[in-house]
Amino acid sequence: VEIVKAISESAGGGKEEAVDVLNQEVQNRTQGQCKVLVGTAVPDAILVVGNQPDPMFLLQAVGQLAFKVRQKKAAYIVILGGSGPAPTAAWQAMSAHDPRLKLATQKAAVDR
């Protein structure tokens, strides 16, 4: 993983200062091999944080990730918090790109 795309504050993600701190820590721990960015770079991973992530932002970010993963073996979506609006929005965005996932989440909701 070289580029992790973070949700910008304007799209319902974390504060820019928090992303900068996280980016610095990730770069320090990976000797500069991995960066956490808010921007237009096509990511290897998406970091979903914040109270109200914009569903359209996530839909586009997952689409970029899906395009890039065709050339790789794997991609990652990191969701901080475990429950609430951020994970829900991430699952909805992934479901929009993969009908199998959409069916699985619908079945899980019914079985629950």
Short mmCIF file of C-alpha atoms in Angstrom, two decimals:
data_model
loop_
_atom_site.label_atom_id
_atom_site.label_comp_id
_atom_site.label_asym_id
_atom_site.label_seq_id
_atom_site.Cartn_x
_atom_site.Cartn_y
_atom_site.Cartn_z
CA VAL A 1 0.00 0.00 0.00
CA GLU A 2 1.51 3.28 -1.11
CA ILE A 3 -1.41 5.72 -1.14
CA VAL A 4 -4.23 5.78 1.41
CA LYS A 5 -7.03 8.17 0.53
CA ALA A 6 -8.59 9.89 3.55
CA ILE A 7 -11.99 11.51 3.44
CA SER A 8 -11.64 15.27 3.54
CA GLU A 9 -13.32 17.31 6.26
CA SER A 10 -15.53 18.95 3.62
CA ALA A 11 -16.77 15.46 2.63
CA GLY A 12 -17.60 14.52 6.22
CA GLY A 13 -14.22 13.06 7.17
CA GLY A 14 -11.69 13.96 9.80
CA LYS A 15 -10.10 17.34 10.35
CA GLU A 16 -7.23 18.23 8.01
CA GLU A 17 -4.84 18.55 10.97
CA ALA A 18 -5.67 14.99 12.08
CA VAL A 19 -5.01 13.65 8.59
CA ASP A 20 -1.67 15.51 8.53
CA VAL A 21 -0.66 13.98 11.88
CA LEU A 22 -1.72 10.51 10.71
CA ASN A 23 0.16 10.95 7.43
CA GLN A 24 3.33 11.95 9.27
CA GLU A 25 3.07 8.94 11.60
CA VAL A 26 2.40 6.52 8.72
CA GLN A 27 5.33 7.92 6.73
CA ASN A 28 7.62 7.65 9.75
CA ARG A 29 6.61 4.03 10.37
CA THR A 30 6.94 3.05 6.69
CA GLN A 31 10.10 5.02 5.94
CA GLY A 32 8.11 7.18 3.52
CA GLN A 33 6.76 4.22 1.52
CA CYS A 34 3.10 4.90 2.40
CA LYS A 35 1.21 8.20 2.52
CA VAL A 36 -2.22 9.19 3.79
CA LEU A 37 -3.58 11.89 1.49
CA VAL A 38 -6.68 13.96 0.99
CA GLY A 39 -6.73 14.55 -2.70
CA THR A 40 -7.15 13.21 -6.18
CA ALA A 41 -4.51 10.47 -6.19
CA VAL A 42 -5.88 7.04 -7.12
CA PRO A 43 -5.52 5.12 -3.86
CA ASP A 44 -4.44 1.63 -2.84
CA ALA A 45 -6.64 1.98 0.24
CA ILE A 46 -9.41 4.20 1.59
CA LEU A 47 -9.54 5.42 5.18
CA VAL A 48 -13.13 5.97 6.30
CA VAL A 49 -13.40 8.18 9.37
CA GLY A 50 -15.63 10.99 10.51
CA ASN A 51 -19.19 11.26 11.72
CA GLN A 52 -21.00 11.83 8.42
CA PRO A 53 -18.96 10.80 5.37
CA ASP A 54 -20.45 11.99 2.11
CA PRO A 55 -21.93 8.94 0.34
CA MET A 56 -21.07 10.34 -3.12
CA PHE A 57 -17.44 10.89 -2.09
CA LEU A 58 -17.25 7.29 -0.87
CA LEU A 59 -18.93 5.99 -4.02
CA GLN A 60 -16.33 7.76 -6.17
CA ALA A 61 -13.42 6.71 -3.95
CA VAL A 62 -14.50 3.05 -3.99
CA GLY A 63 -14.83 3.31 -7.77
CA GLN A 64 -11.24 4.58 -8.02
CA LEU A 65 -10.10 1.78 -5.74
CA ALA A 66 -11.99 -0.82 -7.79
CA PHE A 67 -10.37 0.47 -10.99
CA LYS A 68 -6.88 0.26 -9.49
CA VAL A 69 -7.41 -3.15 -7.89
CA ARG A 70 -7.94 -4.71 -11.31
CA GLN A 71 -4.17 -4.33 -11.71
CA LYS A 72 -3.40 -5.70 -8.21
CA LYS A 73 -4.24 -8.68 -6.04
CA ALA A 74 -5.94 -6.71 -3.25
CA ALA A 75 -7.13 -3.36 -2.02
CA TYR A 76 -8.13 -2.19 1.43
CA ILE A 77 -10.86 -0.14 3.02
CA VAL A 78 -9.99 0.83 6.58
CA ILE A 79 -12.97 1.85 8.71
CA LEU A 80 -12.28 3.47 12.05
CA GLY A 81 -14.99 3.27 14.66
CA GLY A 82 -16.62 -0.04 13.80
CA SER A 83 -20.25 1.12 13.73
CA GLY A 84 -22.32 4.17 12.92
CA PRO A 85 -22.56 6.36 9.83
CA ALA A 86 -19.01 5.89 8.49
CA PRO A 87 -19.08 2.08 8.17
CA THR A 88 -22.66 2.17 6.89
CA ALA A 89 -21.70 4.64 4.15
CA ALA A 90 -18.63 2.55 3.25
CA TRP A 91 -20.68 -0.66 2.94
CA GLN A 92 -23.26 1.14 0.80
CA ALA A 93 -20.55 2.48 -1.50
CA MET A 94 -18.97 -0.97 -1.87
CA SER A 95 -22.40 -2.50 -2.51
CA ALA A 96 -23.01 -0.04 -5.32
CA HIS A 97 -19.92 -1.40 -7.11
CA ASP A 98 -20.44 -5.10 -6.46
CA PRO A 99 -23.88 -6.70 -6.78
CA ARG A 100 -22.70 -9.76 -4.80
CA LEU A 101 -21.90 -7.55 -1.83
CA LYS A 102 -25.25 -5.79 -2.17
CA LEU A 103 -27.08 -9.13 -2.00
CA ALA A 104 -24.96 -10.24 0.97
CA THR A 105 -25.66 -7.07 2.96
CA GLN A 106 -29.38 -7.29 2.18
CA LYS A 107 -29.44 -10.93 3.33
CA ALA A 108 -27.51 -10.04 6.50
CA ALA A 109 -30.01 -7.28 7.28
CA VAL A 110 -32.94 -9.67 6.85
CA ASP A 111 -31.29 -12.46 8.89
CA ARG A 112 -30.37 -10.04 11.65
#
